[in-house]
PDB file of C-alpha atoms in Angstrom:
ATOM      1  CA  UNK A 390     137.545  98.982 134.818  1.00  0.00           C
ATOM      2  CA  UNK A 391     140.529 101.777 134.813  1.00  0.00           C
ATOM      3  CA  UNK A 392     141.946 103.226 131.596  1.00  0.00           C
ATOM      4  CA  UNK A 393     145.711 102.832 131.482  1.00  0.00           C
ATOM      5  CA  UNK A 394     147.328 105.681 130.220  1.00  0.00           C
ATOM      6  CA  UNK A 395     149.508 103.413 127.861  1.00  0.00           C
ATOM      7  CA  UNK A 396     146.872 102.291 126.252  1.00  0.00           C
ATOM      8  CA  UNK A 397     145.134 105.330 124.934  1.00  0.00           C
ATOM      9  CA  UNK A 398     145.837 105.524 121.147  1.00  0.00           C
ATOM     10  CA  UNK A 399     145.475 109.657 120.739  1.00  0.00           C
ATOM     11  CA  UNK A 400     147.436 109.924 123.891  1.00  0.00           C
ATOM     12  CA  UNK A 401     150.143 108.293 122.756  1.00  0.00           C
ATOM     13  CA  UNK A 402     150.236 109.832 119.227  1.00  0.00           C
ATOM     14  CA  UNK A 403     150.256 113.430 120.546  1.00  0.00           C
ATOM     15  CA  UNK A 404     152.849 112.221 123.017  1.00  0.00           C
ATOM     16  CA  UNK A 405     154.896 110.919 119.841  1.00  0.00           C
ATOM     17  CA  UNK A 406     154.514 114.302 118.318  1.00  0.00           C
ATOM     18  CA  UNK A 407     155.537 117.191 121.024  1.00  0.00           C
ATOM     19  CA  UNK A 408     158.533 114.909 122.034  1.00  0.00           C
ATOM     20  CA  UNK A 409     159.319 115.119 118.014  1.00  0.00           C
ATOM     21  CA  UNK A 410     158.157 117.846 116.456  1.00  0.00           C
ATOM     22  CA  UNK A 411     157.743 121.218 119.173  1.00  0.00           C
ATOM     23  CA  UNK A 412     160.636 119.798 121.386  1.00  0.00           C
ATOM     24  CA  UNK A 413     162.832 118.921 118.681  1.00  0.00           C
ATOM     25  CA  UNK A 414     162.602 122.004 116.980  1.00  0.00           C
ATOM     26  CA  UNK A 415     163.082 123.575 120.020  1.00  0.00           C
ATOM     27  CA  UNK A 416     166.344 121.234 120.820  1.00  0.00           C
ATOM     28  CA  UNK A 417     167.937 121.857 117.546  1.00  0.00           C
ATOM     29  CA  UNK A 418     167.601 125.897 118.056  1.00  0.00           C
ATOM     30  CA  UNK A 419     168.742 125.618 121.708  1.00  0.00           C
ATOM     31  CA  UNK A 420     171.458 123.645 120.891  1.00  0.00           C
ATOM     32  CA  UNK A 421     172.446 125.917 117.548  1.00  0.00           C
ATOM     33  CA  UNK A 422     171.747 129.259 119.957  1.00  0.00           C
ATOM     34  CA  UNK A 423     174.288 127.828 122.595  1.00  0.00           C
ATOM     35  CA  UNK A 424     176.955 126.796 120.137  1.00  0.00           C
ATOM     36  CA  UNK A 425     177.367 130.462 119.338  1.00  0.00           C
ATOM     37  CA  UNK A 426     179.269 130.794 122.732  1.00  0.00           C
ATOM     38  CA  UNK A 427     182.221 128.724 121.372  1.00  0.00           C
ATOM     39  CA  UNK A 428     182.600 132.211 119.137  1.00  0.00           C
ATOM     40  CA  UNK A 429     182.869 134.182 121.944  1.00  0.00           C
ATOM     41  CA  UNK A 430     180.259 136.078 124.734  1.00  0.00           C
ATOM     42  CA  UNK A 431     179.561 138.403 122.004  1.00  0.00           C
ATOM     43  CA  UNK A 432     178.206 136.101 119.172  1.00  0.00           C
ATOM     44  CA  UNK A 433     176.208 134.243 122.035  1.00  0.00           C
ATOM     45  CA  UNK A 434     174.759 137.745 123.329  1.00  0.00           C
ATOM     46  CA  UNK A 435     173.723 138.638 119.222  1.00  0.00           C
ATOM     47  CA  UNK A 436     172.215 135.451 119.354  1.00  0.00           C
ATOM     48  CA  UNK A 437     170.035 134.988 122.017  1.00  0.00           C
ATOM     49  CA  UNK A 438     169.004 138.773 121.358  1.00  0.00           C
ATOM     50  CA  UNK A 439     168.153 137.632 117.755  1.00  0.00           C
ATOM     51  CA  UNK A 440     165.858 134.957 119.671  1.00  0.00           C
ATOM     52  CA  UNK A 441     164.228 137.852 122.232  1.00  0.00           C
ATOM     53  CA  UNK A 442     163.045 139.845 118.932  1.00  0.00           C
ATOM     54  CA  UNK A 443     161.260 137.209 117.857  1.00  0.00           C
ATOM     55  CA  UNK A 444     157.727 139.088 117.857  1.00  0.00           C
ATOM     56  CA  UNK A 445     155.178 137.306 119.918  1.00  0.00           C
ATOM     57  CA  UNK A 446     158.086 135.219 121.834  1.00  0.00           C
ATOM     58  CA  UNK A 447     156.083 134.600 124.894  1.00  0.00           C
ATOM     59  CA  UNK A 448     153.163 133.223 123.074  1.00  0.00           C
ATOM     60  CA  UNK A 449     155.551 130.756 121.215  1.00  0.00           C
ATOM     61  CA  UNK A 450     157.037 129.919 124.640  1.00  0.00           C
ATOM     62  CA  UNK A 451     154.075 129.375 126.276  1.00  0.00           C
ATOM     63  CA  UNK A 452     152.225 127.545 123.455  1.00  0.00           C
ATOM     64  CA  UNK A 453     154.774 125.998 121.533  1.00  0.00           C
ATOM     65  CA  UNK A 454     157.375 125.021 124.238  1.00  0.00           C
ATOM     66  CA  UNK A 455     155.941 124.886 127.696  1.00  0.00           C
ATOM     67  CA  UNK A 456     152.975 123.215 127.013  1.00  0.00           C
ATOM     68  CA  UNK A 457     153.825 120.048 124.280  1.00  0.00           C
ATOM     69  CA  UNK A 458     156.339 120.220 126.780  1.00  0.00           C
ATOM     70  CA  UNK A 459     154.419 120.148 130.393  1.00  0.00           C
ATOM     71  CA  UNK A 460     152.068 117.673 128.402  1.00  0.00           C
ATOM     72  CA  UNK A 461     154.832 115.524 127.307  1.00  0.00           C
ATOM     73  CA  UNK A 462     156.664 115.357 130.819  1.00  0.00           C
ATOM     74  CA  UNK A 463     153.378 114.315 132.790  1.00  0.00           C
ATOM     75  CA  UNK A 464     152.238 112.003 130.058  1.00  0.00           C
ATOM     76  CA  UNK A 465     155.774 110.487 130.216  1.00  0.00           C
ATOM     77  CA  UNK A 466     155.423 110.199 133.828  1.00  0.00           C
ATOM     78  CA  UNK A 467     152.085 108.704 133.643  1.00  0.00           C
ATOM     79  CA  UNK A 468     153.293 106.169 131.205  1.00  0.00           C
ATOM     80  CA  UNK A 469     156.424 105.577 132.887  1.00  0.00           C
ATOM     81  CA  UNK A 470     154.848 104.659 136.580  1.00  0.00           C
ATOM     82  CA  UNK A 471     152.430 101.627 134.444  1.00  0.00           C
ATOM     83  CA  UNK A 472     155.893 100.183 132.958  1.00  0.00           C
ATOM     84  CA  UNK A 473     156.389  96.806 134.078  1.00  0.00           C
ATOM     85  CA  UNK A 474     160.532  95.917 132.874  1.00  0.00           C
ATOM     86  CA  UNK A 475     161.154  92.657 132.720  1.00  0.00           C
ATOM     87  CA  UNK A 476     165.000  92.743 131.813  1.00  0.00           C
ATOM     88  CA  UNK A 477     166.062  90.291 134.508  1.00  0.00           C
ATOM     89  CA  UNK A 478     163.734  87.795 133.468  1.00  0.00           C
ATOM     90  CA  UNK A 479     164.197  88.132 129.948  1.00  0.00           C
ATOM     91  CA  UNK A 480     167.778  89.564 128.784  1.00  0.00           C
ATOM     92  CA  UNK A 481     166.834  90.592 125.371  1.00  0.00           C
ATOM     93  CA  UNK A 482     167.745  93.798 123.395  1.00  0.00           C
ATOM     94  CA  UNK A 483     164.391  95.021 123.230  1.00  0.00           C
ATOM     95  CA  UNK A 484     163.255  94.550 126.799  1.00  0.00           C
ATOM     96  CA  UNK A 485     166.820  96.657 127.799  1.00  0.00           C
ATOM     97  CA  UNK A 486     165.935  99.426 125.197  1.00  0.00           C
ATOM     98  CA  UNK A 487     162.237  99.836 127.034  1.00  0.00           C
ATOM     99  CA  UNK A 488     164.008 100.427 130.660  1.00  0.00           C
ATOM    100  CA  UNK A 489     166.589 102.931 129.418  1.00  0.00           C
ATOM    101  CA  UNK A 490     163.977 104.772 127.462  1.00  0.00           C
ATOM    102  CA  UNK A 491     161.940 105.294 130.540  1.00  0.00           C
ATOM    103  CA  UNK A 492     164.992 106.079 132.797  1.00  0.00           C
ATOM    104  CA  UNK A 493     166.534 108.477 130.154  1.00  0.00           C
ATOM    105  CA  UNK A 494     163.073 109.685 129.830  1.00  0.00           C
ATOM    106  CA  UNK A 495     163.248 110.190 133.766  1.00  0.00           C
ATOM    107  CA  UNK A 496     166.523 111.549 134.198  1.00  0.00           C
ATOM    108  CA  UNK A 497     165.665 114.228 131.472  1.00  0.00           C
ATOM    109  CA  UNK A 498     162.265 115.084 133.220  1.00  0.00           C
ATOM    110  CA  UNK A 499     164.444 116.034 136.420  1.00  0.00           C
ATOM    111  CA  UNK A 500     167.417 117.652 134.333  1.00  0.00           C
ATOM    112  CA  UNK A 501     165.078 119.858 131.698  1.00  0.00           C
ATOM    113  CA  UNK A 502     162.904 120.830 135.455  1.00  0.00           C
ATOM    114  CA  UNK A 503     166.145 122.048 137.029  1.00  0.00           C
ATOM    115  CA  UNK A 504     167.449 123.863 133.752  1.00  0.00           C
ATOM    116  CA  UNK A 505     164.164 125.937 133.490  1.00  0.00           C
ATOM    117  CA  UNK A 506     164.071 126.946 136.780  1.00  0.00           C
ATOM    118  CA  UNK A 507     168.095 127.759 136.852  1.00  0.00           C
ATOM    119  CA  UNK A 508     168.697 129.395 133.943  1.00  0.00           C
ATOM    120  CA  UNK A 509     165.399 130.539 132.397  1.00  0.00           C
ATOM    121  CA  UNK A 510     163.387 131.862 135.500  1.00  0.00           C
ATOM    122  CA  UNK A 511     166.297 131.867 138.420  1.00  0.00           C
ATOM    123  CA  UNK A 512     164.434 129.657 140.613  1.00  0.00           C
ATOM    124  CA  UNK A 513     167.229 127.613 142.115  1.00  0.00           C
ATOM    125  CA  UNK A 514     168.415 129.533 145.325  1.00  0.00           C
ATOM    126  CA  UNK A 515     172.519 130.093 145.558  1.00  0.00           C
ATOM    127  CA  UNK A 516     172.868 129.217 141.534  1.00  0.00           C
ATOM    128  CA  UNK A 517     171.884 132.161 139.921  1.00  0.00           C
ATOM    129  CA  UNK A 518     170.650 135.699 141.235  1.00  0.00           C
ATOM    130  CA  UNK A 519     168.552 136.891 138.538  1.00  0.00           C
ATOM    131  CA  UNK A 520     167.510 134.309 135.189  1.00  0.00           C
ATOM    132  CA  UNK A 521     170.295 133.941 132.884  1.00  0.00           C
ATOM    133  CA  UNK A 522     167.228 134.312 129.954  1.00  0.00           C
ATOM    134  CA  UNK A 523     167.058 138.097 128.980  1.00  0.00           C
ATOM    135  CA  UNK A 524     170.041 138.632 130.969  1.00  0.00           C
ATOM    136  CA  UNK A 525     172.872 136.682 128.878  1.00  0.00           C
ATOM    137  CA  UNK A 526     175.864 139.185 129.159  1.00  0.00           C
ATOM    138  CA  UNK A 527     175.509 137.437 132.918  1.00  0.00           C
ATOM    139  CA  UNK A 528     176.324 134.324 131.650  1.00  0.00           C
ATOM    140  CA  UNK A 529     179.943 135.093 131.880  1.00  0.00           C
ATOM    141  CA  UNK A 530     180.831 136.619 134.301  1.00  0.00           C
ATOM    142  CA  UNK A 531     183.958 138.527 134.832  1.00  0.00           C
ATOM    143  CA  UNK A 532     185.196 136.484 131.919  1.00  0.00           C
ATOM    144  CA  UNK A 533     184.206 139.002 129.092  1.00  0.00           C
ATOM    145  CA  UNK A 534     185.728 139.340 126.041  1.00  0.00           C
TER     146      UNK A 534
END
C-alpha cells in the first residue's frame, strides 16, 4: 500500500512549522525592508545594505530560508496533488477553505518562484539585466532622489 504524503504526521508538522517560523520571519523582514522604499531610495538602499552586512548571510539564506522554503513548497505541491475538493457536492465553508488554501498555496508557489528567479537571481530574460539583490541602487532606474 502506498503511503499518502498527506497522512504522514511528522512531515505534516514539519510542513506547518516551516510555513510559520522561518518563512513567517522572512516575510515580515522582507515586507519591513521593502516598506523603507516608501521613504525614498536612500532609506531603501540603507535597509538593503544593512541586511547584506549580516554575518554569514549566505548560510542564513540557504538554511534559514531556501531549504525550509524548498521543503514547504515541494511538500505543499504533493499535498495539493492528493487533494480531493468536494465544494460542488457539499458547499460548506470548511470545504471552500480547504480548496482556497490549496489554490492560494499553488499561486504563491508560482509567484515566489518567479519573484526569486527574477529579483534575487536575475534569471528571467527581458525583465532584469542584473539581480536586484546586492544592486538595490539599480532598482529605481532613473527615478533616484
